Structures are given as C-alpha cells and as structure tokens.
Coordinates of C-alpha atoms in Angstrom, one line a residue:
Chain A
M459 CA 14.7 5.3 -15.1
N460 CA 14.6 7.2 -18.0
P461 CA 12.6 10.3 -17.9
S462 CA 9.8 9.3 -20.2
I463 CA 9.5 6.1 -19.9
F464 CA 8.7 7.2 -15.9
I465 CA 6.2 9.4 -17.4
I466 CA 4.4 7.5 -19.0
L467 CA 3.8 5.1 -16.7
L468 CA 3.0 8.0 -14.1
T469 CA 0.6 9.0 -16.3
T470 CA -1.5 6.0 -17.4
L471 CA -1.6 5.7 -13.0
I472 CA -3.7 9.1 -12.8
L473 CA -5.1 7.7 -16.3
G474 CA -6.5 4.6 -15.2
T475 CA -7.8 5.8 -12.2
M476 CA -9.9 9.0 -13.1
M477 CA -11.6 5.7 -16.3
V478 CA -12.3 3.9 -12.4
I479 CA -13.6 7.3 -11.0
T480 CA -15.0 8.7 -13.9
S481 CA -16.8 5.7 -16.0
S482 CA -21.0 4.5 -16.1
H483 CA -19.5 2.1 -17.8
W484 CA -18.5 -1.5 -15.3
L485 CA -15.2 -2.7 -18.8
L486 CA -13.8 0.6 -18.5
A487 CA -13.9 0.4 -14.9
W488 CA -12.2 -2.9 -15.7
I489 CA -9.8 -1.5 -17.9
G490 CA -9.2 0.9 -15.6
F491 CA -7.8 -1.1 -13.6
E492 CA -5.7 -3.2 -15.1
M493 CA -4.2 -0.1 -16.0
N494 CA -3.2 1.3 -13.2
M495 CA -2.2 -2.3 -11.5
M496 CA 0.4 -2.8 -14.8
A497 CA 1.5 0.9 -14.9
F498 CA 2.4 0.8 -11.4
I499 CA 3.8 -2.0 -10.9
P500 CA 7.7 -0.8 -13.2
I501 CA 7.3 2.5 -10.9
M502 CA 7.4 -0.6 -8.1
M503 CA 10.8 -2.4 -9.6
K504 CA 12.6 1.9 -10.3
N505 CA 15.6 0.2 -8.4
P506 CA 15.2 -3.2 -9.1
S507 CA 16.5 -5.9 -5.4
P508 CA 14.7 -8.8 -4.4
R509 CA 13.1 -6.7 -2.3
A510 CA 11.0 -4.9 -4.9
T511 CA 10.8 -8.3 -7.0
E512 CA 9.4 -9.8 -4.0
A513 CA 7.3 -6.4 -3.6
S514 CA 5.7 -6.4 -7.4
T515 CA 5.1 -10.2 -7.5
K516 CA 2.7 -10.1 -4.8
Y517 CA 0.9 -7.3 -5.1
L518 CA 0.7 -9.1 -9.1
L519 CA -1.2 -11.7 -7.6
T520 CA -2.8 -10.2 -5.5
Q521 CA -3.9 -7.3 -7.5
A522 CA -4.5 -9.7 -10.8
T523 CA -7.1 -11.8 -8.0
A524 CA -9.3 -9.5 -7.7
S525 CA -9.6 -8.0 -11.1
A526 CA -10.8 -11.5 -12.1
L527 CA -13.5 -11.4 -9.4
L528 CA -14.2 -7.7 -10.7
M529 CA -15.3 -9.0 -13.6
M530 CA -17.1 -12.1 -12.3
A531 CA -18.7 -10.0 -10.1
V532 CA -19.6 -7.9 -13.6
I533 CA -20.5 -10.4 -16.2
I534 CA -23.0 -11.9 -13.2
N535 CA -24.6 -8.7 -13.0
L536 CA -24.9 -8.8 -16.8
M537 CA -26.1 -11.8 -16.7
Y538 CA -29.0 -10.9 -13.9
S539 CA -29.8 -7.4 -15.2
G540 CA -29.1 -6.9 -19.1
Q541 CA -26.7 -3.5 -18.6
W542 CA -23.9 -1.7 -18.1
T543 CA -24.3 0.9 -16.2
I544 CA -22.1 1.9 -12.7
T545 CA -25.4 1.6 -10.3
K546 CA -26.2 -1.1 -7.3
L547 CA -25.7 -4.6 -8.4
F548 CA -28.3 -5.9 -9.3
N549 CA -27.8 -9.9 -7.6
P550 CA -26.4 -10.9 -4.5
T551 CA -23.9 -12.9 -5.3
A552 CA -22.7 -10.2 -7.9
S553 CA -22.9 -8.1 -4.7
T554 CA -20.0 -10.4 -2.0
L555 CA -17.5 -10.9 -4.6
M556 CA -17.3 -7.6 -5.8
T557 CA -17.1 -6.0 -2.5
V558 CA -14.7 -8.9 -1.5
A559 CA -12.4 -8.6 -5.0
L560 CA -12.8 -4.5 -4.4
A561 CA -11.8 -5.6 0.0
I562 CA -8.7 -7.4 -1.6
K563 CA -7.9 -4.4 -3.8
L564 CA -8.0 -2.1 -0.3
G565 CA -6.5 -4.4 1.4
L566 CA -9.0 -4.9 4.4
A567 CA -9.3 -8.3 6.3
P568 CA -9.4 -10.9 5.9
F569 CA -7.2 -9.9 2.7
H570 CA -4.9 -7.6 4.1
F571 CA -1.7 -9.6 4.5
W572 CA 0.0 -8.7 0.9
V573 CA -0.1 -4.4 2.5
P574 CA 2.8 -4.6 5.1
E575 CA 5.1 -6.9 3.1
V576 CA 4.4 -4.8 -0.6
T577 CA 4.4 -1.3 1.4
Q578 CA 8.3 -3.0 3.4
G579 CA 10.0 -3.8 -0.2
I580 CA 9.4 -0.5 -1.8
P581 CA 11.4 3.2 -1.6
L582 CA 9.0 6.0 0.8
T583 CA 7.5 7.1 -2.5
T584 CA 6.3 4.6 -4.2
G585 CA 5.0 3.7 -0.7
L586 CA 3.4 6.6 -0.9
I587 CA 1.3 6.1 -4.3
L588 CA 0.6 2.7 -2.8
L589 CA -1.2 4.1 0.2
T590 CA -2.9 6.9 -1.0
W591 CA -3.8 7.7 -5.3
Q592 CA -4.1 3.6 -5.1
K593 CA -7.1 3.9 -2.8
L594 CA -9.2 6.1 -4.8
A595 CA -10.0 3.8 -7.5
P596 CA -11.7 1.0 -5.1
L597 CA -12.9 3.3 -3.2
S598 CA -14.9 5.5 -5.3
I599 CA -17.0 1.6 -7.0
L600 CA -17.6 1.0 -3.5
Y601 CA -19.0 4.5 -2.8
Q602 CA -21.0 4.0 -6.1
I603 CA -22.3 1.2 -5.9
S604 CA -23.0 1.2 -1.7
P605 CA -26.5 0.9 -1.9
S606 CA -26.2 -3.1 -3.2
I607 CA -23.6 -3.9 -0.9
N608 CA -23.8 -6.6 2.0
L609 CA -24.2 -5.3 4.7
Y610 CA -22.5 -7.9 8.1
L611 CA -19.8 -8.5 4.8
M612 CA -19.0 -4.7 5.0
L613 CA -19.1 -4.5 8.8
T614 CA -17.2 -7.9 9.4
M615 CA -14.4 -6.6 7.2
S616 CA -14.5 -3.2 7.9
L617 CA -13.8 -4.4 12.5
L618 CA -11.9 -6.8 11.5
S619 CA -9.5 -4.2 9.5
I620 CA -9.3 -1.9 12.1
L621 CA -8.7 -4.9 14.9
V622 CA -6.1 -5.9 12.6
G623 CA -4.2 -2.8 12.6
G624 CA -4.1 -1.7 15.5
W625 CA -2.3 -5.0 16.9
G626 CA -0.6 -5.7 13.4
G627 CA 1.3 -2.6 14.0
L628 CA 2.2 -2.9 17.5
N629 CA 5.0 -5.3 17.0
Q630 CA 6.6 -3.1 13.8
T631 CA 9.8 -0.8 14.3
Q632 CA 10.0 -0.8 10.4
L633 CA 8.6 2.9 9.3
R634 CA 6.5 2.0 6.5
K635 CA 5.0 -1.1 8.3
I636 CA 3.7 0.9 10.6
M637 CA 2.0 2.9 7.8
A638 CA 1.4 0.0 6.2
Y639 CA -1.3 -1.1 9.0
S640 CA -1.9 2.5 9.8
S641 CA -3.9 2.3 6.6
I642 CA -5.3 -1.0 6.8
A643 CA -6.7 -0.2 10.7
H644 CA -8.2 3.8 8.5
M645 CA -9.8 1.3 5.6
G646 CA -11.3 -0.2 7.8
W647 CA -12.5 3.1 9.6
M648 CA -13.3 4.0 6.0
T649 CA -16.1 0.8 5.4
T650 CA -17.7 0.8 9.3
I651 CA -19.8 4.1 7.7
L652 CA -20.5 3.6 4.0
P653 CA -23.9 1.1 4.5
Y654 CA -24.3 4.4 6.9
N655 CA -23.3 7.6 5.5
P656 CA -20.5 7.1 2.6
T657 CA -20.1 11.4 2.4
L658 CA -18.4 10.6 5.7
T659 CA -16.0 7.7 3.5
L660 CA -14.8 9.7 1.4
L661 CA -14.0 12.9 4.1
N662 CA -12.0 10.1 6.3
L663 CA -10.4 9.5 3.0
L664 CA -9.2 12.9 1.9
I665 CA -8.4 13.8 6.1
Y666 CA -6.8 10.2 5.9
I667 CA -5.2 10.7 2.0
T668 CA -3.3 14.2 3.8
M669 CA -2.0 12.6 6.9
T670 CA -0.6 9.8 5.1
F671 CA 1.4 12.3 2.7
T672 CA 2.1 14.7 5.4
M673 CA 4.8 11.8 6.8
F674 CA 5.4 10.6 4.1
M675 CA 6.5 13.9 3.5
L676 CA 8.5 14.2 6.8
F677 CA 10.2 10.6 6.1
I678 CA 11.5 11.8 2.4
Q679 CA 13.1 14.1 3.9
N680 CA 14.7 13.0 6.5
S681 CA 15.2 9.1 4.5
T682 CA 14.6 7.3 7.1
T683 CA 12.6 3.9 6.7
T684 CA 13.0 2.8 10.9
T685 CA 11.9 4.1 14.9
L686 CA 15.6 3.9 14.7
S687 CA 16.6 7.0 12.5
L688 CA 13.6 8.3 13.1
S689 CA 15.1 9.1 16.6
Q690 CA 17.5 11.3 15.3
T691 CA 16.0 13.6 13.5
W692 CA 16.5 16.4 16.6
N693 CA 19.9 16.9 15.7
K694 CA 19.0 17.1 11.5
T695 CA 16.4 20.2 12.6
P696 CA 14.4 20.2 15.1
I697 CA 11.7 21.5 14.0
I698 CA 10.8 18.6 12.1
T699 CA 10.7 16.5 15.2
T700 CA 7.5 18.9 16.9
L701 CA 6.2 18.5 13.8
T702 CA 6.8 14.5 13.3
M703 CA 4.6 14.4 16.5
L704 CA 1.9 16.4 15.8
T705 CA 1.6 14.8 12.2
L706 CA 1.3 11.1 14.4
L707 CA -0.8 12.1 17.5
S708 CA -3.8 13.8 14.8
M709 CA -3.0 10.6 13.0
G710 CA -4.5 8.4 16.0
G711 CA -7.9 10.9 15.4
L712 CA -6.5 13.3 18.5
P713 CA -9.5 16.0 19.6
P714 CA -8.1 19.2 18.5
L715 CA -5.9 18.6 15.9
S716 CA -8.2 17.0 12.3
G717 CA -7.5 13.7 12.4
F718 CA -10.9 13.6 14.6
M719 CA -12.4 15.4 12.6
P720 CA -13.7 12.5 10.6
K721 CA -12.8 9.3 13.8
W722 CA -16.2 11.8 15.4
M723 CA -18.3 12.1 12.2
I724 CA -18.6 8.4 12.3
I725 CA -19.6 7.9 16.2
Q726 CA -21.7 10.5 15.7
E727 CA -23.8 8.6 12.5
L728 CA -23.6 5.2 13.7
T729 CA -25.5 6.9 16.9
K730 CA -28.7 8.4 15.3
N731 CA -28.7 5.3 13.3
D732 CA -29.3 3.4 16.9
I733 CA -26.1 1.4 16.8
L734 CA -24.2 1.8 20.4
I735 CA -21.7 -1.1 20.6
M736 CA -20.2 -1.5 17.1
P737 CA -18.5 2.1 17.9
T738 CA -17.4 1.8 21.7
F739 CA -15.2 -1.5 20.0
M740 CA -13.8 0.4 17.6
A741 CA -13.4 4.0 19.7
I742 CA -11.9 1.0 21.9
T743 CA -9.6 -0.3 19.7
A744 CA -8.9 3.4 18.1
L745 CA -6.2 3.2 20.7
L746 CA -4.3 -0.1 19.9
N747 CA -3.1 2.3 17.4
L748 CA -2.5 5.1 19.1
Y749 CA -0.2 3.4 21.1
F750 CA 2.3 2.6 17.6
Y751 CA 2.2 5.9 17.1
M752 CA 2.5 7.2 20.3
R753 CA 5.9 4.8 20.6
L754 CA 7.2 6.9 17.3
T755 CA 6.9 10.7 19.5
Y756 CA 7.8 9.4 22.7
S757 CA 11.3 8.0 21.0
T758 CA 11.5 11.2 18.1
A759 CA 9.5 13.9 19.9
L760 CA 10.4 13.4 23.8
T761 CA 12.7 11.4 24.0
L762 CA 16.1 11.1 23.7
F763 CA 17.2 7.4 22.1
P764 CA 19.8 5.8 23.1
S765 CA 23.1 6.8 21.0
T766 CA 26.6 6.5 20.4
N767 CA 28.1 10.0 21.0
N768 CA 29.2 11.3 17.2
M769 CA 25.5 11.1 16.5
K770 CA 24.1 14.0 19.4
M771 CA 26.9 16.4 17.4
K772 CA 25.7 16.3 13.4
W773 CA 26.4 19.4 11.4
Q774 CA 23.5 21.0 10.6
F775 CA 23.5 21.8 6.8
S776 CA 21.0 24.0 5.2
P777 CA 18.7 20.7 3.9
T778 CA 18.6 20.0 0.5
K779 CA 16.2 17.3 -0.5
R780 CA 13.0 18.9 -1.5
A781 CA 10.0 17.6 0.2
P782 CA 7.1 19.1 -1.7
L783 CA 4.1 21.4 -0.7
L784 CA 5.3 19.4 3.5
P785 CA 4.5 22.3 5.5
T786 CA 0.9 22.9 3.9
A787 CA 0.9 19.4 4.1
I788 CA 1.6 19.3 8.0
V789 CA -1.3 22.6 8.8
I790 CA -4.2 20.4 6.8
S791 CA -3.9 17.6 9.2
T792 CA -2.9 19.2 11.7
M793 CA -5.3 22.4 12.3
L794 CA -8.3 21.7 9.7
L795 CA -10.6 20.4 13.0
P796 CA -12.3 24.0 13.1
L797 CA -13.3 24.0 9.4
T798 CA -15.6 20.8 9.7
P799 CA -18.9 22.2 8.9
M800 CA -17.6 22.7 5.5
L801 CA -17.5 19.3 5.1
S802 CA -20.9 19.7 3.9
I803 CA -18.9 20.2 0.0
L804 CA -18.1 16.6 0.3
L805 CA -21.8 15.8 0.0
Chain B
M210 CA -29.1 -21.7 -14.0
T211 CA -27.8 -23.7 -16.8
L212 CA -26.3 -26.4 -17.3
I213 CA -23.5 -24.5 -18.9
H214 CA -24.1 -21.3 -16.1
M215 CA -22.4 -24.2 -13.9
N216 CA -19.9 -25.3 -16.4
V217 CA -18.0 -22.3 -16.4
L218 CA -18.9 -21.3 -12.9
M219 CA -17.2 -24.5 -11.9
A220 CA -14.2 -24.0 -14.0
F221 CA -13.7 -20.2 -12.7
S222 CA -14.4 -21.5 -8.7
M223 CA -11.5 -24.8 -9.8
S224 CA -8.8 -22.1 -11.0
L225 CA -9.9 -19.9 -8.0
V226 CA -9.2 -22.4 -6.0
G227 CA -6.1 -23.5 -7.7
L228 CA -4.2 -19.8 -7.3
L229 CA -5.2 -19.5 -4.0
M230 CA -3.7 -22.8 -3.1
Y231 CA -0.8 -23.4 -5.6
R232 CA 1.9 -25.6 -3.8
S233 CA 5.4 -24.5 -5.0
H234 CA 5.9 -22.9 -7.8
L235 CA 4.9 -19.1 -9.3
M236 CA 3.9 -19.9 -12.8
S237 CA 1.2 -22.1 -11.3
A238 CA -0.4 -19.1 -10.3
L239 CA 0.4 -17.6 -13.4
L240 CA -1.7 -20.3 -14.7
C241 CA -4.4 -20.5 -12.9
L242 CA -4.9 -16.6 -13.5
E243 CA -5.1 -17.3 -17.1
G244 CA -7.6 -20.3 -16.8
M245 CA -9.7 -17.4 -15.0
M246 CA -9.9 -14.7 -17.4
L247 CA -10.2 -17.7 -20.1
S248 CA -13.6 -18.9 -18.5
L249 CA -14.1 -15.0 -17.7
F250 CA -14.0 -15.6 -21.5
V251 CA -16.4 -17.7 -22.3
L252 CA -18.8 -16.7 -19.0
A253 CA -18.9 -13.3 -21.1
A254 CA -19.5 -14.5 -24.7
L255 CA -21.8 -17.1 -23.7
T256 CA -24.0 -14.5 -21.5
I257 CA -23.7 -11.6 -24.2
L258 CA -24.8 -13.8 -27.5
N259 CA -27.6 -15.8 -25.1
S260 CA -29.1 -12.2 -25.2
H261 CA -28.4 -11.4 -28.6
F262 CA -27.1 -8.3 -26.8
T263 CA -24.9 -7.7 -29.9
L264 CA -23.7 -3.9 -28.9
A265 CA -21.2 -6.0 -26.6
N266 CA -20.2 -8.0 -28.4
M267 CA -16.8 -6.6 -28.7
M268 CA -16.5 -7.2 -24.6
P269 CA -15.0 -10.9 -25.1
I270 CA -11.8 -10.0 -27.1
I271 CA -11.3 -6.6 -24.5
L272 CA -11.3 -9.0 -21.8
L273 CA -8.3 -10.8 -23.9
V274 CA -6.3 -7.9 -24.7
F275 CA -6.6 -7.5 -20.9
A276 CA -5.7 -10.4 -19.7
A277 CA -2.2 -10.9 -22.1
Y278 CA -1.4 -7.9 -20.9
V279 CA -1.7 -9.2 -17.1
A280 CA 0.1 -12.1 -18.6
A281 CA 3.3 -10.4 -19.8
I282 CA 4.0 -8.6 -16.5
G283 CA 3.3 -11.8 -14.8
L284 CA 6.3 -13.4 -16.9
A285 CA 8.5 -10.3 -16.0
L286 CA 7.9 -11.0 -13.0
L287 CA 8.3 -14.5 -12.6
V288 CA 11.8 -14.5 -15.3
M289 CA 13.3 -11.8 -12.6
V290 CA 12.3 -14.0 -9.6
S291 CA 14.1 -16.5 -11.6
N292 CA 16.9 -14.3 -12.3
T293 CA 18.1 -14.1 -8.7
Y294 CA 17.2 -17.4 -7.2
G295 CA 17.2 -19.5 -10.3
T296 CA 13.7 -21.0 -9.6
D297 CA 10.3 -20.5 -8.3
Y298 CA 9.8 -21.9 -5.7
V299 CA 7.3 -19.2 -4.0
Q300 CA 9.1 -20.5 -0.4
S301 CA 11.8 -18.3 -0.9
L302 CA 10.0 -14.9 -1.6
N303 CA 10.5 -15.0 2.2
L304 CA 12.5 -11.8 2.3
L305 CA 10.0 -9.5 3.3
Q306 CA 7.7 -11.2 6.1
C307 CA 7.5 -9.4 9.9

C-alpha cells in the first residue's frame, strides 16, 4: 500500500479512538467510532486476498450494526433527558441497547462469532491492532456509563464470554484464532468487574494489551501463524522459546507472573462484595484458557515437536526482522506483579 | 410514547431484523443498514424539532454523512466479493470458518 495513504489511515484510526475517549458529546463519540471502523477496513485489506475480503466484510457488518444500535441508544437518551453529555444513561432501554452495541464492538459472547473469523483472515500486525487498539474505544464508553449498566445483562454476557473463550479455543491450532478466543475470555473478565470497580477493568485492559502485544510480537518475529510452525522456533532463536513459554503462562494467569495481577484483584474485589460463587466459577473456567496456553507451551518449549530431519538442522542466521519493543514488552508482561501496589495510579 | 415514535421505532426494529436475517444476498444486508440509518435520521429530527433544540439541528445531517460513508465502504467490499465469486451470495463467505 502507498505509504502516504497508510499514514493517513493510521492517523484516522488513532484520531477516531482519541475522539471517542476524550469527547463529552455523544455525537462526537459516535463519529469517533465510525472513523475508527472506516480507517481500519482498508488497513485490513492491505494485502488483498479472498480471506481478507471476507474478514473485512464480516467486520464491517457487525461494527456498522453496533454503531446504528449505539446511535439509537443515544437518541433514546436524548428523548428522555434532553442533553448529549456522556454521563450515565437516563433510560433502561437506552442502557440495554448501548451495552449490547458495545458488546458487539468488543466481541463479548453471545456476539463473539465474528472475532475468530476476522482475526484469522488478516495479517498478524493488523490482528494485533484489532485485538488491542480497537478495544480501547468501547471500553472507555463502558467505563463512563458504568453506573447505569444493567447488572444482570453485563454479568450474563461476561460469564458467557469467559466460558466461550475457554471452550472455543480448545480445538484450535491456528494461532490467530487462539489469540481471538483468548481476547474473548479476557474481555469477559474485564466486564465482570465493571459494575463493581471500573478501575480494575482498566488494570486488566492494560495488562491484557501488554501480554497480547508481546504474544503478537513473538509471532511476528518468527512469522508463525500455526502451532506447527511455532514449535520449530527452538531451532531459529532458542531464547524466544523460553520467553514465549513465560508469556503464555502469564496470559494463563499464573503467579508470580504479571498476568496473575488482574485476576487476583478482580477476585478480591468480588469477594469484598460478598459474591462467592461467581469468582469461583470464573477462576475454574480460566483453567480452560490455561489448558490451551499450556498446550502451546508444551509443543514449543518443553518437547521436540515431530518434524522432518532437515528441519532440525537449520542455519541460525542473525535476525533481520524488526520486532519493536519486544524485550520491554516481555519484561512488562512477566515481571510486573511486585508492582501491584502501584495500581492506585489508575484511580 | 406517541404513535409516531412507535412507528419509527418499529421501522428501526424491522430493518434490524432484516439485517440479522438476510437470506442469500449481501446487498440486502447493506440495504437494511441504510434503512436503520434512515429511521435514526427521522427519529433524531423528530425529537430535535419537537423539543425545539435548535442547536442540535445539524445532527441528523451529520448522521446522514456518516451513514453514506458506511454505505460507500460496504459497496466497495461488495464489489470485491463480487469480483472473487461472481455473485454476492453470503454462502460463499465460508473460507474462515473453523
């Protein structure tokens, strides 16, 4: 793609999300969502292929539906309150519609069906933007309307997401689909704590973005998209194998890695509200996620995957592919747990 | 809620159901999307005129601009699908399923 056009698209993408995050008028927020979606679709079609076209079409249809539902919620809010300020919503119908619209944009169950297919059809770098940057705008709106969200709707969607994210990822060997189901499950964790303590949603988002960024950078470094090719990395760059293992275990939420921090804080916050069954259920369902991360770890770092003999004797060239910020991201996504008391800066 | 509000909300709901349950053509999904945007335009104009909220008179027009934006990209993607498969049947969009 022409570099100047690509710069314009990236700028529009960033500008759209910034408009959603910083605006106080519902129309500007909606415009930001539209700009975001429209700039992202040509980025998805960077290398045209039937798969990319199909992914872009599915992305467009779901996101445009969500935008229309969002606008309907905004207009119903206008009918009942007479103002456009982004505060809590003044009508339960508007609140339900907006929650559903933002759930479609985020990929929460039962609106999650587009996430694995769209993530699979696009290149790795674009998939990274889809699973990290595109989550910022809807979560910022959810954060701002969190006092008026219907509790049972939100909890149902988030618990269903954690289940779907766990079970859906079990049968996958394509790494992009695994990351998509991982994203669905993490969104479920984030929106569970939203009605109770939205600060922890932001903490979980931050740690999730760092870990997903690390995973995608590791995949981009090795140009792998399947479990099979990931299992050959021991021959190319052995240190990456160990770091992949650590990052995957961090995504599964194991202490003493930093992926444990959001899960711990969320469970603690829920028990402070005298809810005991739900965090137990969530923690047990997170084991499903851990299973497929462990399977990736096993085939990558712990065993020699079956391969032909000439795959075992590759010449180790010095890497020419740039993986920006990879060491920083790995350190942040595995060693941040002792800094937990610092999360008060998110308040 | 007056009768006309009910009417426009029904138009929105019908378009939404049409978007969710289209049979074979991608084009009908895009048409229903435009129907939803149109009903939002009418509802917004109705609410704003009814409450004499003159400051927000521009809002339905801006909404229409972005609806046209969405429709243009939708049509571009429809053309790309049609270039690959010859038609816009949605059954042919099955490359990425598990």
